Each structure stands twice: as C-alpha cells, then as structure tokens.
Amino acid sequence: MPLVKFIVLLTGAHLAFCSSYGRQDGNYLFDMGTTSSGIEQGYVQVTPSMVYTSQRGYGWITAPIDAFDTLYNRIPDPVLRDGVTGKGNLVFKTDIPPGEYFVLATVGYPGVEVCTMQIEVNASILTESITTPWFRLPYRSVRKKVTIGNEGAVVRIKGTGASQMAGIYRLEFRPVGDFSAGTLSKGPETKAGEIAAIIRSIEKQLVKSPGNTALVNRLDILQKYLTAETFYEQGGWSEAVKKTKMNQIQRMYAAIDLLDQIVADARDPIYHKSLYLLAKVHYWLSIEDSELLPDSKAAEFFTELAKTFPGHELISMYKGDQIEDPYSSKTNMNGAPQWAVLQREAMDRMMKVIHWWVEHRQAPNGELGGKYADDVEMLRWWLPAILGADDAIARKGYTRMADGIWNSGELVRGYDKKIDDVEHAAELFRDSHAGMFLVRYGDPAYVERGMISMQNFEKIWSGITHSGHRHFKSYYFSATETLPEEPYGVDVPLNARALLTGLWTAWYNRNPVLIRLFSEWSKAWVEDSERAENGKPAGIIPPAVSFEKEKIGGFSDKWYDPALRYDYYRWDHLGHISELYSFLTGMHYLTGDPTLLKPVNKVAELITKHDGAEKSHQPGSLKWVAKTLTDGGEDKTAGANPFGNIFAMTARLTGEKRFDDLIRQYAAPYNQYQLTGDQKEMLGGFDQILNSLRYNLPLLTSEVKFTDRVYVRGSDLLTGMYTGHFGRGFEFPALVATWKNTGTEVNVFVRKGDTSSAVVSLYNAGDAKEIEMNTWMLAPGVYKMTVGTDQNDDTIPEKILREELVTITERVGLIPVSLPARQEVVVRIVQERLFARDDRPLADLAISAGDILVSAVATAPGKPGRVQVTCQVHNIGNAVSEESMAYLIVNGIEKDSCTVAPVQAPNDLHPRMQPVKFDFKPKNGSNQITVSVKNNRRELNSRNNSATVSYKYPEAKNLE
C-alpha cells in the first residue's frame, strides 16, 4: 500500500505540471480551441477565425466551423480540454523552417458518437484512419517523423466517417535532435523513482538554460512516460479513481496514447522501457476483454523485446512461455497416497498465491487493487484454503474484503448503489457475502446483512404481474431503483445471483418472509417454463420474461434470444441460465415443494433422450434445445457442462439416483468419483488446477492489473475433496464437512457423505494432532464413529484406533478427531439413531467480536480505574428468545452478569438486538474479555453465544 499511495500522490504532482519556459526556438506548438479557453504555456492559440496569412505564418486554409471546450476534467493534459471541429476537411498551414521534425497531432471531437479521420502532412498520409472516442476518451494522438521542405507544413484532417466530422486539439512540430548519453537503468523495467529523478535534473538545467529546446523536448517525453507509468501502476484502487476521476481502463487507454507517442522514435533511450510498458498495457487489456483492444499488439511487442532482452523471464512469460515456479513441500510426503501428494502441492501453491495478495497487496479496506467489483471474483476459489486447510491468512483476507465492501459506501442496503445489469451489480455483495456463511458460520453480522439486502427484493426489485406471478421488474437495477422500460424491463434467470446471499440467509434461519417471497418467484419461473409460447418448447426456462406483459423472450420475437445488452443473457449461455436451476433446487431443499424440480427434471430428460445423430437444428426448436443442453452451451468452460454440477447438487440434496448417469457423463471429476469410486479420473482433474498454479506465478500475483482475471481453474476439485461439496462451495450449503486445525500437514479426502453417514480419508504428514470436523449434512442424532489406519488407501481400516458414539444436536455438528503421526486413517460415521425432526421456529442469540465495545471509565484522581463493556446481543433466528443471562468473563474469571430481555425475531428482515452493559477493574497489560449469553432453550446454533476481544489497559484499544 505505501507504493500505491505514493503513486497516487505522484499523479497529482506531475499531471499538474505544465511548461513554464515559453515558446522555444525550433518548436512550433499550436493549441486549438475557443477564444476563451486557457492556453498552455509554450503554445500558440489557434481559433477557428485564424486564417492563414504570410504575415502571421500560420493559420487555416480550410477553417473549422466551430470550437469546443470538452469540460472533461479527466483528461490529463490541459491542451486536450478544448479544440476545433468541422465537416469534411480541416487544413492548417504553418511556415516552419525546413528540416526533420516529429509531428504530433491529437485529434477527435466529443460531440458525435464516432469520429473517423485521415491525417496528412504535405499530402503524405500520416495515418490512414483514426477514430474517436477511444474507450470513452474523446481524443487520440499520432506522432511521426516527417521531413519539411521550403514551403512549410500543410496538415489536413479529413473526416472520413459517416458523420464526416473532424476535430483537432493540438498540433506540434518538434525538431529531431540527438540524445545525450543517458543515465537510465539497464533492462526494460524502470527503477523506482529513476524517471522522476531525471525529470528533476532536467528542470534544474532548464533554469540555467531556459532556451534549450533539446532539454524541453526531453522533458516532454519523460513526463509522458512518467504519467503513463503512473496510470498503469494505479490499477483499480478506489483512491486512484477519485484522484484522477478516471477508471482503470480509461487510464490504460490514456497510457497507450502517451506511450504510442514515445515509441514512434526507436532511437529514444527510453524506447524499450516505453515499449515494455506499452506491451503490458496491451496484454492486460486484451486479457480483461478482447473487445477492449481488438487490435492488441502485445505479442508483437513482446517478441521484439525478447530479441533485445533474451532470457528475460517476465518477457518470456508474457510471450506465453511456461516457466515453472519452484516447489518443494514443507512436509514430508514420502509414503503418502497419490491423492494426498497432488492435493498438498495444489493447496500449497494456492495458498502461496492467496498469501501474496493478502500480505502484499490487500489494503485495510479489503481492496486488492483491481476495484472491488473485480477483486471479489478472486474469492470464488479461496474457500478450499479456509474450509479445508483452515488457513488464517485466507480467512482474514476474505473477511476483510467482505467487511470493506459493506462499509465502502458502494452499497445501499446490501446492494450496489449504481444501476447496472445484474451480472455486474450483484457481484459486490454476492461474491463477498454468500461465502461468509461458511467462513464465519453463525456470525450475526453476515446473517443480518443478508436480511438487509433482501429488503430490496419485495419493495424495489420485484412485483406481481397481471397474471399473479412475482417477477423482477428489470434486469437492470440498483438498491433503490429499477429500469422498467424496454428493453430492460425483463426478469432473467441470472437475477438469481442477486438473491444468492438471501438464499443462504433463508437456509440459516428459515426466515418466513424470505421463504414466502422466494417461493413466489420460484413458482413463477416454473409456471413460465411450462408455457409453450413465442416458439419456446414447454418445460424450458426462458432467458427472459417481460414484467409488464409477462411475454416469453421479453421484448424479442425469438424466445431464446431476448436481445439484451450482453450475449450471456441468451438462452444458449447455460452457465448463466443454470444459476436459476441451482436456486430452484435450493428452494426445493428448504420447502420440500416437488414442483420446483420440474425444470431440472426436464433438462435431464432431454439430455438423456438426445441421440446426437443430427448435427444442426433450427434455433429455438426442441431438438436444438436438447443438443445445446447436451453440448454444454456457448459458455461451456474447460470441458465442463454447466448442468453437470446442477445434477450433482440435485442428487446430493434429494438423495435421488435418477441423475447418476448424467453425473458420470457431465459433472466435474470429484462428482464423478463419488459415483464411480475411480480415483484415476478424479486425480486427472489436478492437471487443470496445477497447470493454473505451477507456471508464471507473477502473472497470478505481482504483474496482475485486472483482478477478475486471476483464475485458478479446477479449484472445485479441492473444494470437493476437502468438504464434499458439489461445486465451489458458495452456491449452496451442501457440504459434508469443514475442518479446523488441519493446516499444511493434514490432507483430506471426503469419499462420500449424506444425511446419515460419511466416509473421509485423512493423511497427516506431521506429528500427531487433534483436528475438528464440522459436519453440515448429518441429521441430528447419534452416530457411531470409527477411526482406523488405512495403509492401502481402500477406506477399509486395518486397525481400529478409536470407536465411539457421537451425538449431533444441531445442523452443524462438531466432532474432534485425533490423528496419528505420518499415517493415513479413514473416518467412518454411521447413524445409530435419528432424532425426531423438529421444525418449530427457534431463536438464535448471537454475539460477534465486533459487538463488544470496551472503554475506560473516568475516575477521580488517585482512584483505581474501571472499564465499561457494552455488547449487542442479536437474535438471528426465527422465533422470539426467552429471557436470558449474559456474563462478562475477564481472563477466564466471571466478573459481572446481567439479564437479557427477550429479543424479537427478525422475521420482517430488520435486525433485532438488545444491548448489555458490564464494568470491571482491569489489570495492567492485556486482558481477554469474553461476553457470553446463555438460555435454557434449544437454539438454531449454540456456537455463536459468545465472543472474545483483547483489551490493553491502560491503553484503551479494542483489539479483535
């Protein structure tokens, strides 16, 4: 962070710099614009009325019709804030002396959608075609070397696009000169501060020699490089966006414009450093989205650089060479089963990447430097490190980002405050908070945030249609409004993404409002799927339903293509469509409503019956639907059919076997293993994850500019092995187990698990230790647990080490497991007795560390001080709590207690809590302060009834 803050501050200093040396001999610099616009020092003002005369020595031959001031204060160079424009040709003449010059023309016009131009100098084409705006930048520059004869220079800007508009901001002619011996560092990189130091040196020389054109022009180039470098290094940090008033991509484009000017002169001592930076800008823009920079020259630039800097590792990586990151396990894996060896390497490498981001890049507010909306996408593959390896650094980083987003001001009631399509607007909250139900199970902060966010659903986002269905009013919405007009006024399956954290909340406390609202929305989609309308076959969930008329396909005549802004809203993008199927399966689990499985059953039926004989079908037809489902759709990734894991999820939550064949054929390797028991195919899945992690580590860490492009493909294999989950963990809480105190020594392989049994292999590569197994699927009851050695990895114990009965009384159970040193054991848990199901509403009194506030109490001089402790006791269940007792425990000794009045249930989605207060006399130094609440009735979760903070006395610091 200190480097980032330095760069942001540096931007303000250098972008504000403007030449103070006046017009220099040999430089001819023209600032086009209005008569009232400011004139950059060293430039000559040129307005539309200034026609060419020999006395003036410059002016228009074909004059513009107007001048403009962009009032666009995001542009880094004041010269670019105003210009002139006209239709057809703008022709400018200047009587500069003959010689070689670098001509720089910055062209564009912000008043039309597209402005395409051709630029000529003395009838020679400078550039055949140049178009603005360029990713929202209303300008673009061209710099080339030209030879000027005795007749001066005539520059023609010709509008060649449909609008015929042409515009120009500035025109420069700077003489070509020689370069003095440079002091730049070797290699393509620049050392920290070296360019700024050279700039300061030149500025000092110019004080003594203000008419030195060569120094002025050298300063101009170096300032361009430093500004471009600063833009690049600023990334997506929110502080940089506020400082520059430009987002990351705009700054990247501005950097390209500056660097293109520098690399126009291959003789320049800073040429290779500029080309290297330019190549990286091109690379990351094309990685972020190929449409952002369709003419990316990253490969061409890096190939050229490789010739100058042979053996340069980063250049080789950027070229596509795979350079392996050295690895050796910190634990001795000799004798370990192959699954443990591969898992250990994958997890070690994954944690190395996560630790780098948390320890070297993450800010205190949780940002990772790519903007929150991109940063959160990295969390999608962090859960195995937290839930499986119990990694404290990953947990800290995940939690810090969730809390940072919540407190960032970018959310209102738990959703993006800016209107956008649901794929983008839902990311902030969904990607950061759904997983928190696993990372911090039972923490009232995250349950309450889920409820707060879902207040938007009934009041803002959805309504009842004319046919009595609950649907979203739009797929473009914020926390406060929707866009109901055409073409935005449609409900889409991806709207399930906005509700995912609410689904976790409903799972946690069975909130009756959420169950009712989600059931209404789910049933609406099921009934819409059964309609054969607008060409859609019956039984298929459509990609859009208009809210006003509830038309299948939205406002389109093609049911499968609602013609929305992004292609991924088309029906054949099954990865997005399937998110609604996942939601329906989750709601079936919560409600038991069998109709909610109709859509997934129909998909299974169509894939099963599809014979594949015909290669093409009429789009939208039933045969086309079946083929698309079978093939996996347009957004199929890495060979995985999006519905494979939907089948696995449905089978896991229902216990039905009807999907088994489809899981074997289409699901991810771990889900296939659970049916076949074939480790070979499953272990083949490590190829994907290890190929993501073994090579080119800097492109996953220090070189990254867009954090949503840090992928660890195949991470769901680790999630499955550690937890038994069917996917990446955050989709729905269908886990067999999570773990505590496993660390880097214990490898975990959940072989199978359901509501009545579990089989888990554990390999401990370290000393004997005790770990904790948290069960998520086992129903409350009494179980027989057997722990035995398993030297041949067949899950049949050779020697029983421990056998006992364990009792699970809550949804998430806790089972201690003792592991011998450097051995594989198998844990088998089998149900002995099932407790009677009790679905009565339950309270859930909860406390988190953030609820405890410790403050010193003022006392008279000479009298011993006391400390006051205030704590909020929440009820995050679905029933009112009874009167309870709260206790203050300091350093293991009870110091105070008080009564907690009944706390109402938050069944209206508004948090409910009661404050309690204590005081005590502290000891000097560190004090461990625990607040605990107890009552005599069963709760949803008894593991969140206490929290502990550290307090240092007499320094009044509340440390979580």
Coordinates of C-alpha atoms in Angstrom, one line a residue, residues 526 584-585 588 593-602 650 654 656:
V526 CA -41.6 -22.9 -13.0
L584 CA -34.8 -23.7 -7.6
T585 CA -33.0 -26.8 -6.3
H588 CA -36.9 -27.3 -3.0
D593 CA -42.0 -28.4 -2.9
P594 CA -41.6 -31.1 -5.6
T595 CA -42.8 -28.7 -8.5
L596 CA -39.6 -26.8 -8.2
L597 CA -37.6 -29.7 -9.6
K598 CA -39.7 -29.9 -12.8
P599 CA -37.3 -27.8 -14.8
V600 CA -34.2 -29.7 -13.9
N601 CA -36.0 -33.0 -14.5
K602 CA -37.0 -31.8 -17.9
T650 CA -29.9 -32.0 -7.0
T654 CA -32.7 -35.0 -2.7
E656 CA -32.3 -39.4 -5.8

